[in-house]
Coordinates of C-alpha atoms in Angstrom, one line a residue:
Chain A
M1 CA 106.1 119.5 161.9
L2 CA 103.1 121.9 161.9
D3 CA 105.5 124.8 161.9
R4 CA 107.4 123.4 158.9
L5 CA 104.2 122.8 157.0
F6 CA 103.1 126.4 157.9
W7 CA 106.2 128.0 156.3
L8 CA 106.0 125.7 153.3
G9 CA 102.3 126.4 152.8
T10 CA 102.7 130.2 153.3
T11 CA 105.6 130.4 150.8
I12 CA 103.6 128.5 148.1
A13 CA 100.4 130.4 148.8
L14 CA 102.1 133.8 148.6
Y15 CA 103.9 132.8 145.4
A16 CA 100.7 131.6 143.8
L17 CA 98.8 134.7 144.7
C18 CA 101.6 137.0 143.6
R19 CA 102.1 135.1 140.4
A20 CA 98.4 135.3 139.5
W21 CA 98.5 139.0 140.2
H22 CA 101.7 139.6 138.3
D23 CA 100.4 137.6 135.3
R24 CA 97.3 139.7 135.2
R25 CA 98.8 143.1 135.9
P26 CA 102.5 143.1 135.5
V27 CA 104.4 145.9 137.1
W28 CA 108.0 145.8 138.2
W29 CA 107.2 145.8 142.0
N30 CA 104.7 143.0 142.0
H31 CA 107.1 140.5 140.4
P32 CA 106.9 137.4 142.6
Q33 CA 110.7 137.3 143.0
L34 CA 110.6 140.7 144.7
L35 CA 107.2 140.9 146.4
V36 CA 107.1 137.4 147.9
W37 CA 110.6 137.9 149.2
L38 CA 109.8 141.3 150.7
V39 CA 106.5 140.1 152.3
L40 CA 108.2 137.0 153.8
M41 CA 111.1 139.1 155.0
V42 CA 108.7 141.4 156.9
V43 CA 106.8 138.3 158.3
L44 CA 110.0 136.7 159.5
I45 CA 111.4 139.8 161.1
A46 CA 108.0 140.8 162.7
G47 CA 107.5 137.3 164.0
H48 CA 111.1 136.9 165.3
V49 CA 111.4 133.8 163.1
S50 CA 115.0 132.8 162.4
Y51 CA 116.2 131.9 158.9
A52 CA 117.2 128.4 160.2
R53 CA 113.6 127.8 161.3
Y54 CA 112.2 129.0 158.0
R55 CA 114.7 127.0 156.0
D56 CA 113.7 123.8 157.7
G57 CA 110.2 124.1 156.5
T58 CA 110.9 125.1 152.9
A59 CA 113.7 122.6 152.2
P60 CA 111.5 120.5 149.9
L61 CA 111.1 123.5 147.5
V62 CA 114.9 124.1 147.4
W63 CA 115.4 120.4 146.7
L64 CA 113.4 120.9 143.5
L65 CA 116.2 123.1 142.1
G66 CA 118.0 119.8 141.1
P67 CA 115.2 118.3 139.1
A68 CA 114.6 121.8 137.6
V69 CA 118.1 121.9 136.2
V70 CA 117.6 118.4 134.7
A71 CA 114.4 119.7 133.1
F72 CA 116.4 122.3 131.1
A73 CA 117.3 119.3 128.9
V74 CA 114.0 119.6 127.1
P75 CA 114.3 123.3 126.0
I76 CA 118.0 122.7 125.1
Y77 CA 117.1 119.8 122.9
D78 CA 114.2 121.7 121.3
Q79 CA 116.6 124.5 120.4
R80 CA 119.3 122.3 119.0
V81 CA 118.9 123.6 115.4
L82 CA 119.3 127.2 116.6
I83 CA 122.2 126.3 118.9
L84 CA 124.0 124.4 116.1
R85 CA 123.5 127.1 113.5
Y86 CA 124.6 129.9 115.7
W87 CA 127.0 128.0 118.0
R88 CA 129.9 130.4 117.1
V89 CA 128.0 133.6 118.1
L90 CA 126.6 131.9 121.1
A91 CA 129.9 130.5 122.3
V92 CA 131.8 133.9 121.8
A93 CA 129.0 135.9 123.4
V94 CA 128.7 133.6 126.4
T95 CA 132.4 133.3 126.9
V96 CA 133.2 137.0 126.6
A97 CA 130.2 138.2 128.6
S98 CA 130.9 135.6 131.4
L99 CA 134.6 136.6 131.6
A100 CA 133.6 140.3 131.6
S101 CA 131.0 139.7 134.3
V102 CA 133.3 137.8 136.6
T103 CA 136.1 140.3 136.1
M104 CA 133.8 143.2 136.9
S105 CA 132.4 141.5 140.0
L106 CA 135.7 140.5 141.4
G107 CA 137.4 143.8 140.5
L108 CA 134.7 145.9 142.1
A109 CA 134.5 143.5 145.1
H110 CA 138.3 143.9 145.5
I111 CA 138.2 147.7 145.3
L112 CA 135.3 147.8 147.8
M113 CA 137.1 145.4 150.0
L114 CA 134.4 142.8 150.4
S115 CA 134.8 139.5 152.3
P116 CA 135.9 136.3 150.5
V117 CA 132.4 134.8 151.0
L118 CA 130.8 137.8 149.4
R119 CA 133.2 137.8 146.5
A120 CA 132.6 134.1 145.8
S121 CA 128.8 134.7 146.0
L122 CA 129.2 137.6 143.5
V123 CA 131.1 135.6 140.9
P124 CA 128.1 133.9 139.3
R125 CA 125.9 137.0 139.4
S126 CA 125.3 136.9 135.7
V127 CA 123.9 133.3 135.4
S128 CA 120.5 131.9 136.2
A129 CA 119.9 131.2 140.0
P130 CA 120.0 127.4 140.0
F131 CA 123.3 127.4 138.2
A132 CA 124.6 130.4 140.2
M133 CA 123.9 128.6 143.5
I134 CA 125.9 125.5 142.4
I135 CA 128.8 127.8 141.5
A136 CA 128.7 129.8 144.7
G137 CA 128.6 126.6 146.8
R138 CA 131.6 125.2 145.0
L139 CA 133.6 128.4 145.3
G140 CA 133.0 128.7 149.1
G141 CA 130.4 131.4 148.7
A142 CA 126.9 131.4 150.1
P143 CA 124.3 130.0 147.6
G144 CA 121.5 132.0 149.2
L145 CA 123.4 135.3 148.7
A146 CA 124.3 134.3 145.2
A147 CA 120.5 133.7 144.5
C148 CA 119.9 137.3 145.9
F149 CA 122.5 138.9 143.7
T150 CA 121.2 136.9 140.7
A151 CA 117.6 137.8 141.3
L152 CA 118.5 141.5 141.7
S153 CA 120.5 141.4 138.4
G154 CA 117.5 139.8 136.7
L155 CA 115.0 142.3 137.9
L156 CA 117.3 145.2 137.2
G157 CA 118.3 143.8 133.8
A158 CA 114.7 143.2 132.7
T159 CA 113.8 146.7 133.6
I160 CA 116.8 148.5 131.9
G161 CA 116.7 146.1 128.9
A162 CA 114.5 148.3 126.7
P163 CA 116.3 151.6 127.5
L164 CA 119.7 149.8 126.8
V165 CA 118.4 148.5 123.5
R166 CA 117.4 152.0 122.5
F167 CA 120.6 153.6 123.8
W168 CA 122.9 151.3 121.9
S169 CA 120.5 151.0 118.9
I170 CA 120.5 147.2 119.1
R171 CA 118.2 146.4 116.1
S172 CA 119.1 142.7 115.7
H173 CA 116.4 140.5 117.4
F174 CA 119.1 137.9 118.1
A175 CA 121.2 140.5 119.9
Q176 CA 118.3 141.8 121.9
G177 CA 117.5 138.2 123.1
A178 CA 121.1 137.4 123.8
M179 CA 121.6 140.5 126.0
M180 CA 118.4 139.8 128.0
G181 CA 119.3 136.1 128.5
M182 CA 122.9 136.9 129.4
G183 CA 122.3 139.8 131.7
A184 CA 118.8 139.3 133.1
H185 CA 118.3 135.5 133.2
G186 CA 114.7 134.2 133.8
T187 CA 113.2 137.6 134.4
G188 CA 114.8 139.0 131.2
T189 CA 113.8 136.0 129.2
A190 CA 110.1 136.5 130.2
R191 CA 110.4 140.1 129.2
A192 CA 112.1 139.2 125.9
F193 CA 109.2 136.9 125.0
G194 CA 107.0 140.0 125.4
W195 CA 109.1 141.6 122.6
G196 CA 108.8 138.6 120.3
V197 CA 109.2 134.9 120.1
E198 CA 112.7 135.2 118.5
Q199 CA 114.0 137.4 121.2
G200 CA 112.5 135.2 123.9
T201 CA 113.9 132.0 122.4
V202 CA 117.4 133.4 122.0
A203 CA 117.2 134.8 125.6
A204 CA 116.2 131.4 127.0
T205 CA 118.9 129.6 125.0
T206 CA 121.6 132.1 126.0
M207 CA 120.6 131.9 129.6
T208 CA 120.7 128.1 129.7
L209 CA 124.0 127.9 127.8
A210 CA 125.6 130.6 130.0
G211 CA 124.5 128.7 133.1
L212 CA 125.9 125.4 131.8
A213 CA 129.1 126.9 130.6
N214 CA 129.9 128.7 133.8
V215 CA 129.2 125.6 136.0
M216 CA 131.4 123.5 133.7
A217 CA 134.1 126.1 133.7
V218 CA 134.2 125.9 137.6
V219 CA 134.1 122.1 137.6
I220 CA 137.0 121.9 135.1
W221 CA 138.9 124.7 136.9
Q222 CA 138.6 122.9 140.2
A223 CA 139.5 119.5 138.7
F224 CA 142.7 120.7 137.0
V225 CA 143.8 123.9 138.7
G226 CA 142.6 123.2 142.2
Chain B
M1 CA 88.1 112.7 132.1
S2 CA 88.8 115.9 130.1
R3 CA 91.9 116.2 127.9
A4 CA 93.2 119.0 130.1
A5 CA 92.9 116.9 133.3
I6 CA 94.8 114.0 131.6
A7 CA 97.5 116.4 130.5
S8 CA 97.8 117.8 134.0
I9 CA 98.1 114.4 135.5
A10 CA 100.7 113.4 132.9
A11 CA 102.7 116.6 133.7
W12 CA 102.8 115.6 137.4
V13 CA 103.9 112.1 136.5
E14 CA 106.7 113.5 134.3
F15 CA 107.6 115.9 137.1
A16 CA 108.0 112.8 139.4
V17 CA 110.2 111.1 136.7
L18 CA 112.4 114.2 136.5
C19 CA 112.8 114.2 140.3
A20 CA 113.7 110.5 140.1
L21 CA 116.2 111.1 137.4
W22 CA 117.9 113.8 139.5
W23 CA 117.9 111.5 142.5
L24 CA 119.5 108.7 140.5
A25 CA 122.1 111.1 139.1
D26 CA 122.8 112.3 142.6
R27 CA 123.4 108.7 143.9
V28 CA 125.8 108.0 141.0
V29 CA 127.8 111.2 141.7
V30 CA 128.0 110.5 145.4
F31 CA 128.8 106.9 144.9
L32 CA 131.6 107.5 142.3
H33 CA 132.8 110.7 143.9
W34 CA 132.4 112.6 140.6
P35 CA 133.2 116.3 140.6
L36 CA 130.2 116.9 138.2
P37 CA 127.2 118.4 140.0
S38 CA 124.4 115.8 140.0
A39 CA 121.9 118.1 138.3
L40 CA 124.3 118.4 135.3
L41 CA 124.8 114.7 135.1
G42 CA 121.1 114.3 135.0
L43 CA 120.8 117.0 132.3
F44 CA 123.5 115.6 130.1
T45 CA 122.1 112.0 130.5
L46 CA 118.7 113.2 129.4
L47 CA 120.2 115.1 126.4
L48 CA 122.0 111.9 125.4
L49 CA 118.8 109.8 125.6
F50 CA 117.1 112.4 123.4
A51 CA 119.9 112.5 120.9
L52 CA 120.1 108.7 120.7
K53 CA 116.3 108.6 120.1
I54 CA 115.9 106.3 123.2
L55 CA 113.5 108.8 124.7
R56 CA 111.3 111.4 123.0
P57 CA 111.4 114.9 124.6
D58 CA 107.6 115.0 124.2
R59 CA 107.5 112.4 126.9
L60 CA 108.8 114.9 129.5
R61 CA 107.6 118.2 128.1
G62 CA 104.8 118.8 130.5
G63 CA 106.9 118.0 133.6
S64 CA 109.8 120.1 132.3
A65 CA 107.5 123.0 131.7
L66 CA 106.0 122.7 135.1
L67 CA 109.4 122.8 136.9
L68 CA 110.8 125.6 134.8
R69 CA 107.6 127.8 134.9
H70 CA 107.8 127.8 138.7
L71 CA 111.6 127.8 139.0
L72 CA 111.7 131.0 141.0
L73 CA 109.5 129.5 143.7
F74 CA 112.4 127.1 144.4
F75 CA 115.0 129.8 145.1
I76 CA 112.9 132.2 147.0
P77 CA 113.6 130.3 150.3
P78 CA 117.4 130.4 150.0
M79 CA 117.1 134.2 149.3
M80 CA 115.6 134.6 152.8
V81 CA 119.2 134.1 154.1
L82 CA 119.4 137.9 154.0
R83 CA 117.3 137.6 157.2
D84 CA 120.6 136.7 158.9
H85 CA 122.6 139.5 157.3
A86 CA 121.4 142.7 158.9
E87 CA 124.8 144.3 158.0
M88 CA 123.6 144.4 154.4
W89 CA 120.9 146.9 155.1
G90 CA 123.5 149.7 155.2
W91 CA 126.7 150.8 153.6
L92 CA 127.6 147.2 152.5
G93 CA 124.2 146.9 150.8
V94 CA 124.9 150.1 148.8
K95 CA 128.3 148.7 147.7
L96 CA 126.7 145.4 146.6
L97 CA 123.9 147.2 144.8
A98 CA 126.5 149.3 143.0
I99 CA 128.4 146.1 141.9
V100 CA 125.1 144.6 140.6
V101 CA 124.1 147.7 138.7
I102 CA 127.4 148.3 137.1
G103 CA 127.9 144.6 136.3
T104 CA 124.4 144.2 134.8
V105 CA 124.6 147.4 132.6
G106 CA 128.1 146.3 131.5
V107 CA 127.3 142.7 130.7
M108 CA 124.1 143.6 128.8
S109 CA 125.7 146.4 126.8
L110 CA 128.7 144.2 125.9
T111 CA 126.5 141.2 124.9
G112 CA 124.1 143.3 122.8
L113 CA 126.9 145.2 121.0
L114 CA 129.0 142.1 120.5
V115 CA 126.2 139.9 119.1
Q116 CA 124.9 142.8 116.9
F117 CA 128.4 143.1 115.5
M118 CA 128.8 139.3 114.9
I119 CA 125.3 138.3 113.7
P120 CA 125.2 139.8 110.1
R121 CA 128.5 138.0 109.4
V122 CA 127.1 134.7 110.5
M123 CA 124.0 134.8 108.3
M124 CA 125.1 136.6 105.2
S125 CA 122.9 134.6 102.8
R126 CA 119.7 133.0 103.9
D127 CA 117.4 133.1 106.8
S128 CA 115.9 136.6 106.4
A129 CA 113.6 135.9 109.4
H130 CA 116.5 136.6 111.7
R131 CA 117.5 139.8 109.9
D132 CA 117.2 143.2 111.6
A133 CA 113.8 144.5 112.1

């Protein structure tokens, strides 16, 4: 029991510290997603703590992913005017980008001869982690690995967002937001809010819709195709 | 009590309500053997309650913000699974990194260009706020 509380407490404390630091002085390497993960990894390896033991203690945090997905209802409802007005653009962008992402992931995984578990974990690489973990679980992948690939995509996408915007001369704020939300999820959305409220709002909306659409696609696929 | 303290307590109560909602949705999904993930049933139910004006979104705003602000804390633990995958700290890791890099650059470029191409056609007339900077 004490051991479990220790890992739970350590994770929350590290996150709180890192979050406060990153909020005050944001640099790419002190992002909580990267730094907390790295520090914990060093602690686990140095202390010869297995993943199973760590997971036992931190299960309550993972449980909160469910309520967090439910909580997305509030921002979705808040953005109903934006969603209804631009539903065509959003639908096309989410569908095309999702298909392209899955094709690229599976195609490259095939060329590089990765295992079926890795392939299934790579499929939802381009959607926000809570949704990606649901998808990976349903496709026979490893939700934890999917979270890693998603997090990596988010960190990378948020960093290369500005250079990509310049390279392709993306002037539309809507397009800037959509690419950050689609490619870089939560991390990209936070960065997009730094560019402007419009970019941030579009990024958040695109991210959420992409997550929902991809989970629904898998549910429908499995119900009808098998 | 200060207004901030009340808002903070309210947010935690709303947080508990959202947890309860998810739990209820999960019971329903398990009981009826639905293929829909419980979290999505909860989300759609909540959207329906908002749309039918049975519940105001303001009632859950604080709790929702609390959960979503700290979303990444909830998936840091599953990311530690890499502890059990020593093989990824090598050639396999390089392959995976390559897939993530190529995929992310590809998806973001495609999305940006596609939306930039579509958006002027959608808002030909009004809404100059969304026009190019």
